[in-house]
Short mmCIF file of C-alpha atoms in Angstrom, two decimals:
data_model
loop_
_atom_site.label_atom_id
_atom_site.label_comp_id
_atom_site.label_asym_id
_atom_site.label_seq_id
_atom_site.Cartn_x
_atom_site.Cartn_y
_atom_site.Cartn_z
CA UNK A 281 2.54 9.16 33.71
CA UNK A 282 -0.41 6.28 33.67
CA UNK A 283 -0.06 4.27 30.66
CA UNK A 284 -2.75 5.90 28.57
CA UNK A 285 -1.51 9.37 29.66
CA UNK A 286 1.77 8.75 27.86
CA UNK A 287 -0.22 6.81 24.78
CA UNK A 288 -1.94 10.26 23.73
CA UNK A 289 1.66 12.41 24.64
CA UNK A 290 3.31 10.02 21.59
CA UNK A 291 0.15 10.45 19.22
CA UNK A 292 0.17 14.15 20.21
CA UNK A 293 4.17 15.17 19.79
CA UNK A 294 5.62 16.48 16.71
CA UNK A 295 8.72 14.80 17.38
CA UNK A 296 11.06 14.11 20.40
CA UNK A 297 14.88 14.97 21.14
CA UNK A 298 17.57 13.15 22.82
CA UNK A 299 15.80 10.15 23.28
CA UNK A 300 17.60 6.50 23.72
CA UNK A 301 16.77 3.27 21.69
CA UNK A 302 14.08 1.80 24.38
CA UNK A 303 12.17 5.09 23.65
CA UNK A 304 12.51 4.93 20.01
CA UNK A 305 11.21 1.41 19.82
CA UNK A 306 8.33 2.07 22.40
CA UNK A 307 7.30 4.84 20.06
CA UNK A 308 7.02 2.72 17.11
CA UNK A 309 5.14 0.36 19.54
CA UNK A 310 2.72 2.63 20.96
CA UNK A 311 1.79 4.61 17.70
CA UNK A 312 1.21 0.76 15.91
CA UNK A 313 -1.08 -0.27 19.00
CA UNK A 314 -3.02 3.08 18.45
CA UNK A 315 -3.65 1.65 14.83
CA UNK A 316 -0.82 3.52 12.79
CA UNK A 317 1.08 2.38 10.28
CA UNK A 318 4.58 3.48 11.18
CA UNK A 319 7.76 4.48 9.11
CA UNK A 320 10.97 5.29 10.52
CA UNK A 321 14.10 6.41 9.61
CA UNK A 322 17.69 5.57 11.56
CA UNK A 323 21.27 4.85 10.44
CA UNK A 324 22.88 3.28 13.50
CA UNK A 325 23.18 0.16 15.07
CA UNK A 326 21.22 1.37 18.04
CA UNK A 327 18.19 1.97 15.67
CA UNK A 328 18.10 -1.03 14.29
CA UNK A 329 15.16 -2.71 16.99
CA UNK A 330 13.37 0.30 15.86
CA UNK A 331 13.06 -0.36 12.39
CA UNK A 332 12.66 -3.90 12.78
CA UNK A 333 9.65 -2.88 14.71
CA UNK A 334 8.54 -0.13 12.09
CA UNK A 335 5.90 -1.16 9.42
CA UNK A 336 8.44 0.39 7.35
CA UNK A 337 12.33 0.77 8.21
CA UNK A 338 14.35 3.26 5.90
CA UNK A 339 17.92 3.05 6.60
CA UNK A 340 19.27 6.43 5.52
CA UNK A 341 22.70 6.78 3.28
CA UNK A 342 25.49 6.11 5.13
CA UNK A 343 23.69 3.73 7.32
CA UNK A 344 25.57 0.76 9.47
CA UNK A 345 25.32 -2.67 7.98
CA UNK A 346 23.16 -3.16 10.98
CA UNK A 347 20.51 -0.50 10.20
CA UNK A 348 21.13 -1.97 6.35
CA UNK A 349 19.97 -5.38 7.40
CA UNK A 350 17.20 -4.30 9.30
CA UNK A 351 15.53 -2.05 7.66
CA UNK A 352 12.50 -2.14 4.47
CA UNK A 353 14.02 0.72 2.37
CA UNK A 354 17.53 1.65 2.25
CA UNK A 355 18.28 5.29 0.58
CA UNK A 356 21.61 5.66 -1.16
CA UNK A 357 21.19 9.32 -1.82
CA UNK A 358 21.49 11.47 0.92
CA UNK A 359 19.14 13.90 2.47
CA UNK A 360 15.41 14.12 3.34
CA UNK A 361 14.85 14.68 -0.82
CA UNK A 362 14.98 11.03 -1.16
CA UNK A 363 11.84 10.09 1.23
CA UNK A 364 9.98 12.62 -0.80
CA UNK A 365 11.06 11.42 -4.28
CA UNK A 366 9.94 7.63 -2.62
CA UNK A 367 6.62 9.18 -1.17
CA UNK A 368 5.46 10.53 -4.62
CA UNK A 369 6.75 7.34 -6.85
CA UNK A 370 4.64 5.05 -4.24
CA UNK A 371 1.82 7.60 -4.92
CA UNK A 372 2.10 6.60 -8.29
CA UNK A 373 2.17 3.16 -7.60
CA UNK A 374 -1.22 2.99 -5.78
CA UNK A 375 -2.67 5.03 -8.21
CA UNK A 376 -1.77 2.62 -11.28
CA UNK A 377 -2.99 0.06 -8.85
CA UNK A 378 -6.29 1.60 -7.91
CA UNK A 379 -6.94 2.39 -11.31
CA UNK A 380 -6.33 -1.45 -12.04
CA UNK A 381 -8.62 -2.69 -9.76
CA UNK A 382 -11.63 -0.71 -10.34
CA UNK A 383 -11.14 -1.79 -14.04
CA UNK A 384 -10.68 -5.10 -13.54
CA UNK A 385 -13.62 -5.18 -11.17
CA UNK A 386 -15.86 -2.98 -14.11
CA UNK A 387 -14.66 -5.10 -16.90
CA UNK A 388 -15.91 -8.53 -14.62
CA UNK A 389 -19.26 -6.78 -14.09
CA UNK A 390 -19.66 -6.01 -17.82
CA UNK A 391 -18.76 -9.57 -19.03
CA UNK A 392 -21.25 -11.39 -16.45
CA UNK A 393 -23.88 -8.81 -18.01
CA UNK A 394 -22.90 -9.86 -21.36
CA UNK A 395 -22.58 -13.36 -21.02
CA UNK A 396 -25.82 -14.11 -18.93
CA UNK A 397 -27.40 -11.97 -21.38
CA UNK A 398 -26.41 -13.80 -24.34
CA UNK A 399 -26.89 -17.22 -23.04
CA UNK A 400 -30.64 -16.09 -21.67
CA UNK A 401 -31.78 -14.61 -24.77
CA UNK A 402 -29.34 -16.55 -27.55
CA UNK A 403 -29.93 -19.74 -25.54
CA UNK A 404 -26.41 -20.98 -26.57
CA UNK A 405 -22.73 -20.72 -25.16
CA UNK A 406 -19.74 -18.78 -27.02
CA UNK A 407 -17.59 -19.33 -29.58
CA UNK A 408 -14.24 -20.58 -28.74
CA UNK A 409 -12.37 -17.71 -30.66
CA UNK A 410 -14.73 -14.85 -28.98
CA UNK A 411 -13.57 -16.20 -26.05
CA UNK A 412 -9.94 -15.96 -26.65
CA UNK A 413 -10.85 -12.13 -28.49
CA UNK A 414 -12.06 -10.95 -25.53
CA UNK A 415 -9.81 -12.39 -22.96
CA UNK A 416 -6.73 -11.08 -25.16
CA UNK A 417 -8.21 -7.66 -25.86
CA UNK A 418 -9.16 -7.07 -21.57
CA UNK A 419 -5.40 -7.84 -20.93
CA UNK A 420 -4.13 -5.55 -23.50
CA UNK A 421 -6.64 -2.98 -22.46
CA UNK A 422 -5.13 -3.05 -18.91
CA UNK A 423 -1.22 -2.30 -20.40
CA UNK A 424 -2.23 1.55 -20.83
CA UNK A 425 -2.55 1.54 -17.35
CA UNK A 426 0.96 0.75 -16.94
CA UNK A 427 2.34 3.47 -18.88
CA UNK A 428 0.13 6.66 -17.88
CA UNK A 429 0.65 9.71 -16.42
CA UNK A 430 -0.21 8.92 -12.98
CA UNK A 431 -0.55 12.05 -10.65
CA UNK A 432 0.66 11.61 -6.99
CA UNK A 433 -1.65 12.39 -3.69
CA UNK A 434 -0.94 15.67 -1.90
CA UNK A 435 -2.51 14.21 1.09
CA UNK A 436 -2.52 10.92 3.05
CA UNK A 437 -3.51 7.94 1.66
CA UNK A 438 -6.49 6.92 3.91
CA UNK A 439 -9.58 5.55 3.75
CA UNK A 440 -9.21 5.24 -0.56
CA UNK A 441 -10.22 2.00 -0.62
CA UNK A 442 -14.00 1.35 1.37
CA UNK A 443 -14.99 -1.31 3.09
CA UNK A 444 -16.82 -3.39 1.23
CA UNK A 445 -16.96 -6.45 -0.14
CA UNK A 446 -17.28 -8.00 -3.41
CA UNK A 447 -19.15 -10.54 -4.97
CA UNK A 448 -17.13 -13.86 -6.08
CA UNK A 449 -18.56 -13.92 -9.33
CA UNK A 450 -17.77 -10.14 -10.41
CA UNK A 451 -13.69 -11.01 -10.49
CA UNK A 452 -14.14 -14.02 -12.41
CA UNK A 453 -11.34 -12.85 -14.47
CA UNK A 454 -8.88 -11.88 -12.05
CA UNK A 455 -5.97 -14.52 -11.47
CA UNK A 456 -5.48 -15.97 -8.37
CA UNK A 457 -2.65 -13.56 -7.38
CA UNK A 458 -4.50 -10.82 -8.65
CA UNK A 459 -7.54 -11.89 -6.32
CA UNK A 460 -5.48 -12.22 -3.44
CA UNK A 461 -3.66 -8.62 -3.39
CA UNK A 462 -6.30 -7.07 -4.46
CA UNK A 463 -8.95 -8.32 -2.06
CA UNK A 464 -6.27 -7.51 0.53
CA UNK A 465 -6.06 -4.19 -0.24
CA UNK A 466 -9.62 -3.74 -0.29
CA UNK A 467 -10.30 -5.35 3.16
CA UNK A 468 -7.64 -2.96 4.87
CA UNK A 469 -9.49 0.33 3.36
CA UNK A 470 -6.81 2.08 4.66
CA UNK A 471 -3.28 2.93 3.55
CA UNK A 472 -2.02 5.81 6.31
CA UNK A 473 1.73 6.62 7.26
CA UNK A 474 2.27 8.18 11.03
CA UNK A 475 5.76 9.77 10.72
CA UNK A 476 7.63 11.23 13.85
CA UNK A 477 10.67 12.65 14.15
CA UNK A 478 12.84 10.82 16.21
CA UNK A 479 16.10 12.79 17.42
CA UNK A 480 19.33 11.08 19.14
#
């Protein structure tokens, strides 16, 4: 088959049977080039190219030290139940995060408001201890966060974030680490998983 023939047979199969490492790893290859992000699972030495390759490698339990090395996640429960488990705790994850970000991003809004507001009108700068009040009071604010009860996507996690971009001076208060990952995660606008069965 021409090369862009067998491009849209990957993207198109459910899975594929009886298949050696070189067509394992070219899978991973082609589905990445077509703009997924790919996961893969594998427990052998032969799979470990594969899940090199993947975005994200999950060696399986039971899984060669080879496989081990190689991969992102390793599971040390066995069966499928443990992907799932990891599926809905990242969930979770992303939606603490989310939820982070847009507060963060509110709360940086509100206190350029505020503070050009009260310098315009006031015509003089802050008091030392509101300064430290409100600083302490946005990072304890932002603890809750940490400790809700976070419900898990059903579906794919695409497209959540848009693309768009945000002004310097509205994330004033985020840290430089903060910045970084979250501006990151914001640029990509898109957190998708292409998984496909891959049968030796």
């Amino acid at each position: 088959m021409p090369g862009s023939e067998v491009y849209d047979f990957v993207e198109a199969a459910d899975g594929f049977a009886e298949v050696f490492p070189q067509h394992k790893y070219n899978v991973v290859e082609i589905l990445q080039q077509r703009g997924y992000l790919v996961a893969m699972t594998g427990d052998g030495v032969n799979d470990a190219p594969s899940l090199k390759k993947a975005d994200t490698g999950i060696a399986v339990e039971g899984a060669s030290d080879a496989a081990r090395s190689a991969a992102d996640i390793v599971f040390l429960a066995p069966g499928l139940g443990a992907i799932i488990d990891a599926l809905k705790t990242s969930r979770q994850i992303f939606h603490r995060m989310y939820a982070y970000v847009v507060y963060r991003i509110a709360l940086s809004i509100h206190l350029e408001i505020f503070l050009g507001l009260w310098i315009a009108i006031l015509n003089r700068s802050l008091n030392i201890e509101l300064v430290v009040f409100i600083a302490i009071f946005a990072d304890v604010a932002t603890l809750a966060i940490a400790y809700d009860n976070a419900p898990f996507s059903k579906r794919l996690l695409s497209g959540t974030f848009p693309n768009f971009g945000v002004c310097p001076f509205f994330l004033d208060s985020f840290s430089p680490s903060h910045l970084d990952h979250s501006s990151t995660m914001i640029a990509r606008g898109e957190m998708g998983v292409s998984f496909k069965t891959l049968v030796s």
